[in-house]
Amino acid sequence: MAVLDVMSRQALRAREDFRSGRPPRGPVRSDILASWRRSSLSGADPEAAELPYDGSHHESALLRTARPVLDALADQLDGSTAALLLADRGARILGRWVGSDELGRVMDRTCSAPGFSLDETACGTNGLGSVVEERRLFHVTGAEHYAARFLGYSCCGAPIRHPVSGRLDGVVTLVCRGEDANRLMAPVVTQAAAAIEERLVEAAGHQERALLAAFLARRRDTRRPVVAINERTVIATPSAARAFDRDQLAVLWEHVAGVVARGRSGTVELSTGDDRTIVCDCRPLAEHGEPHG
């Protein structure tokens, strides 16, 4: 404990030096210092009273896929002073599993709850947003955090990459009190991320096949442009590909995801850069009540 106290004091002093514009005294890990610099340049406020919040998000495919893995891991944390967080590729928290009600209340006060974004540009160095920036395992303890609200935590986060596309899908992070930090945090979150990635492979294979089957069936029934889409895949007829430019196709999912989440057909209007309006008649694809495109 004495060694930890000395390290904590050194980190606090280095953090104060950095915030004051002085070279940090004492050792600071290079990845932490790089993150502090990114945080400062982005204008992150270490004393911000609130963090960005979006309470309207639907249950994403990542959350549905990760839930069984994190539910099982959370059972092992029951009664502990540890918690698990799942976030999307924008560092917005999708789900939380806490070992105790007391810890849950503490995390609520620090905006470490579903709907809040822990992007580095909002709150600086932390165990979610910094993983998104670094695209790798990232451990932040105590005063290594940029925001004052997180000084009592130790966090270790691992990226979740989609095994098919290779893109970053999200982050899983283990959180505990700063004094409880230990070397087991890294292998725990690394194994959790790997298990979630395995489930993503299984889900992707089935969902992509279902998406293709729906696309082919719809294309036979209409002469209109057809797009079949989910979070990872876009399948389009040539006429649909001509109707949208590449950037519009890339963000089309963001516009139609609400229709999928509601589980009801609907119409979405999109404005183009050349003053056209594209009217999309959207039909959600689902199986056993689970939407997938």
XYZ file of C-alpha atoms in Angstrom:
293
model
C 0.000 0.000 0.000
C 2.873 2.381 0.758
C 4.277 1.868 -2.744
C 0.845 2.547 -4.261
C 0.509 5.728 -2.196
C 3.873 6.977 -3.442
C 2.902 6.233 -7.030
C -0.436 7.983 -6.564
C 1.256 11.108 -5.211
C 3.705 11.124 -8.108
C 0.885 10.801 -10.638
C -1.103 13.594 -8.999
C 1.915 15.881 -9.016
C 2.617 15.084 -12.671
C -1.030 15.749 -13.554
C -0.964 19.101 -11.739
C 2.270 20.032 -13.510
C 0.791 19.211 -16.910
C -2.384 21.182 -16.238
C -0.282 24.143 -15.164
C 1.758 24.043 -18.366
C 4.907 22.752 -16.688
C 6.872 19.639 -17.685
C 5.597 16.812 -15.453
C 7.909 15.973 -12.591
C 8.404 12.277 -12.012
C 7.692 9.381 -14.374
C 4.631 9.468 -16.636
C 3.971 6.662 -19.077
C 4.434 7.781 -22.662
C 0.948 6.639 -23.728
C -0.648 8.560 -20.838
C 1.311 11.721 -21.653
C 0.327 11.407 -25.328
C -3.310 11.057 -24.295
C -3.095 14.092 -21.981
C -1.755 16.111 -24.910
C -4.564 14.939 -27.192
C -7.059 15.788 -24.479
C -5.654 19.280 -24.007
C -5.543 19.996 -27.749
C -9.143 18.818 -28.190
C -10.343 21.201 -25.474
C -11.512 18.520 -23.029
C -12.537 20.084 -19.709
C -11.072 18.161 -16.738
C -13.621 19.811 -14.430
C -16.698 19.452 -16.653
C -19.892 19.163 -14.608
C -21.597 16.889 -17.143
C -20.656 14.665 -20.049
C -22.458 14.301 -23.404
C -25.528 12.090 -23.057
C -27.754 10.346 -25.567
C -30.577 8.387 -23.978
C -32.333 7.598 -27.228
C -30.062 4.821 -28.460
C -31.629 1.479 -29.259
C -30.171 -1.847 -28.187
C -27.402 -2.295 -30.707
C -26.243 -5.507 -32.313
C -23.006 -5.197 -30.323
C -24.873 -5.091 -27.007
C -27.042 -8.071 -27.947
C -23.985 -10.033 -29.002
C -21.851 -9.113 -25.989
C -24.538 -9.525 -23.332
C -24.143 -13.296 -22.733
C -20.363 -12.933 -22.393
C -20.552 -9.999 -19.993
C -23.491 -11.439 -18.033
C -21.395 -14.540 -17.299
C -18.344 -12.479 -16.354
C -20.464 -10.176 -14.187
C -21.608 -13.168 -12.123
C -17.999 -13.554 -11.003
C -17.879 -9.880 -9.959
C -20.997 -10.063 -7.784
C -20.347 -8.406 -4.417
C -17.033 -6.924 -5.548
C -15.918 -3.338 -6.045
C -15.555 -3.865 -9.780
C -17.695 -3.233 -12.829
C -17.785 -3.846 -16.567
C -18.616 -1.279 -19.224
C -19.435 -1.885 -22.875
C -19.155 1.071 -25.260
C -19.591 1.586 -28.980
C -16.894 2.808 -31.374
C -17.665 6.390 -30.310
C -17.003 5.597 -26.609
C -20.713 5.914 -25.751
C -21.611 3.489 -22.966
C -24.109 0.849 -24.097
C -24.218 -1.379 -21.024
C -22.952 -1.606 -17.446
C -22.545 -4.503 -15.032
C -21.659 -3.583 -11.435
C -20.502 -5.768 -8.574
C -22.388 -3.814 -5.904
C -25.156 -1.236 -5.583
C -22.747 1.124 -3.807
C -20.371 1.085 -6.765
C -23.311 1.656 -9.113
C -24.257 4.812 -7.231
C -20.667 6.077 -7.374
C -20.519 5.441 -11.106
C -23.840 7.224 -11.621
C -22.361 10.332 -9.995
C -19.377 10.247 -12.382
C -21.525 9.760 -15.525
C -20.170 6.224 -15.946
C -23.543 4.882 -17.030
C -25.341 3.889 -20.254
C -25.952 6.791 -22.611
C -22.941 8.875 -21.575
C -20.045 9.411 -23.959
C -16.507 9.068 -22.593
C -14.844 10.229 -25.784
C -11.425 11.795 -25.162
C -12.604 15.077 -26.671
C -15.282 15.270 -23.964
C -13.488 14.116 -20.831
C -9.885 13.358 -21.729
C -7.818 10.309 -20.853
C -9.946 7.381 -19.644
C -10.374 3.644 -20.019
C -12.955 3.872 -22.818
C -12.236 6.917 -24.969
C -8.483 6.331 -24.937
C -8.977 2.758 -26.156
C -10.957 4.161 -29.100
C -8.113 6.582 -29.862
C -5.288 4.079 -29.450
C -7.134 1.058 -30.932
C -5.433 -1.189 -28.370
C -5.471 -2.298 -24.745
C -5.250 0.769 -22.512
C -4.899 0.961 -18.708
C -5.534 4.173 -16.766
C -5.203 4.393 -12.975
C -6.069 7.191 -10.563
C -4.445 10.514 -11.431
C -3.525 9.278 -14.913
C -7.133 10.184 -15.756
C -7.555 13.634 -17.263
C -10.944 14.397 -15.705
C -11.219 14.911 -11.957
C -14.402 12.823 -11.802
C -12.427 9.642 -12.608
C -9.490 10.038 -10.200
C -10.808 7.308 -7.891
C -10.929 4.654 -10.619
C -8.591 2.215 -12.242
C -9.769 1.183 -15.717
C -8.467 -1.296 -18.247
C -10.151 -1.385 -21.653
C -9.750 -3.627 -24.681
C -10.919 -2.949 -28.243
C -13.561 -5.151 -29.839
C -12.813 -5.538 -33.542
C -15.173 -7.075 -36.018
C -13.328 -10.176 -37.262
C -14.812 -9.900 -40.776
C -14.389 -6.174 -41.513
C -11.503 -5.562 -39.094
C -13.054 -2.270 -37.979
C -13.378 -1.195 -34.363
C -16.865 -2.130 -33.166
C -16.558 -1.113 -29.516
C -14.727 -1.358 -26.197
C -15.074 -3.514 -23.099
C -13.603 -2.045 -19.900
C -13.068 -3.378 -16.403
C -13.395 -0.699 -13.719
C -12.396 -0.866 -10.045
C -11.239 1.422 -7.261
C -7.790 2.841 -7.837
C -6.324 1.021 -4.860
C -7.666 -2.307 -6.155
C -5.835 -2.160 -9.496
C -3.931 -5.331 -10.380
C -2.318 -7.159 -13.278
C -5.310 -9.472 -13.770
C -7.374 -6.658 -15.273
C -5.679 -6.864 -18.674
C -6.158 -10.609 -19.277
C -9.772 -10.419 -18.062
C -10.814 -7.732 -20.574
C -8.659 -9.203 -23.346
C -10.391 -12.571 -22.971
C -13.806 -10.898 -22.787
C -13.140 -8.955 -25.996
C -11.982 -12.141 -27.744
C -15.143 -13.996 -26.664
C -17.335 -11.160 -27.953
C -15.454 -11.155 -31.264
C -16.109 -14.885 -31.640
C -19.828 -14.264 -31.196
C -19.659 -11.435 -33.746
C -18.322 -13.904 -36.309
C -21.224 -16.276 -35.679
C -23.801 -13.473 -35.796
C -22.289 -11.856 -38.870
C -22.306 -15.035 -40.897
C -25.967 -15.702 -40.194
C -27.116 -12.095 -40.532
C -25.245 -11.478 -43.769
C -26.825 -14.586 -45.301
C -30.271 -13.422 -44.183
C -29.568 -9.924 -45.538
C -28.530 -11.306 -48.935
C -31.602 -13.558 -49.128
C -33.912 -10.608 -48.370
C -32.128 -8.461 -50.954
C -32.462 -11.077 -53.697
C -36.138 -11.672 -52.902
C -36.961 -7.960 -52.945
C -35.003 -7.339 -56.141
C -37.125 -9.945 -57.938
C -40.327 -8.129 -56.871
C -39.534 -4.565 -57.923
C -37.828 -2.439 -60.551
C -37.007 0.234 -57.983
C -33.504 0.651 -56.553
C -32.968 -1.681 -53.583
C -30.465 -1.494 -50.717
C -30.072 -4.122 -48.005
C -28.049 -2.788 -45.103
C -26.992 -3.342 -41.510
C -24.190 -2.015 -39.296
C -21.508 -3.883 -41.241
C -22.781 -4.559 -44.755
C -24.326 -2.707 -47.689
C -25.749 -4.636 -50.678
C -27.159 -2.424 -53.449
C -28.526 -2.754 -56.942
C -26.640 -0.749 -59.603
C -29.461 1.822 -59.746
C -29.327 2.271 -55.957
C -25.564 2.656 -56.051
C -26.001 5.436 -58.658
C -28.695 7.159 -56.589
C -26.369 7.536 -53.596
C -22.820 8.721 -53.618
C -20.250 6.748 -51.600
C -20.457 8.989 -48.542
C -24.254 8.758 -48.426
C -24.166 4.979 -48.582
C -21.632 4.974 -45.744
C -24.007 6.859 -43.426
C -27.281 5.399 -44.702
C -27.461 2.992 -41.785
C -27.476 5.888 -39.324
C -30.636 7.224 -40.980
C -32.574 3.957 -41.213
C -31.477 2.304 -37.948
C -34.429 3.893 -36.138
C -36.850 2.054 -38.417
C -35.083 -1.206 -37.644
C -35.158 -0.527 -33.902
C -38.913 0.202 -33.940
C -39.593 -2.993 -35.867
C -42.097 -1.264 -38.172
C -41.889 -0.192 -41.795
C -41.449 3.531 -42.372
C -40.292 6.238 -44.749
C -36.990 8.105 -44.477
C -36.167 11.184 -46.593
C -32.540 11.991 -47.357
C -31.259 15.245 -48.871
C -28.386 15.054 -51.324
C -25.644 17.514 -52.112
C -27.232 18.416 -55.463
C -30.567 19.468 -53.898
C -32.309 16.166 -54.574
C -34.445 14.333 -52.039
C -34.326 10.546 -51.934
C -37.392 8.891 -50.381
C -36.592 5.487 -48.870
C -39.352 3.021 -48.061
C -37.734 1.039 -45.253
C -38.716 -2.445 -44.164
C -36.951 -3.911 -41.107
C -35.519 -7.406 -41.339
C -35.890 -9.496 -38.211
C -35.724 -13.097 -37.054
C -37.290 -14.377 -33.844
C -37.997 -10.771 -32.905
C -34.348 -9.733 -33.281
C -33.773 -6.938 -35.847
C -30.677 -7.371 -37.992
C -31.017 -5.030 -41.000
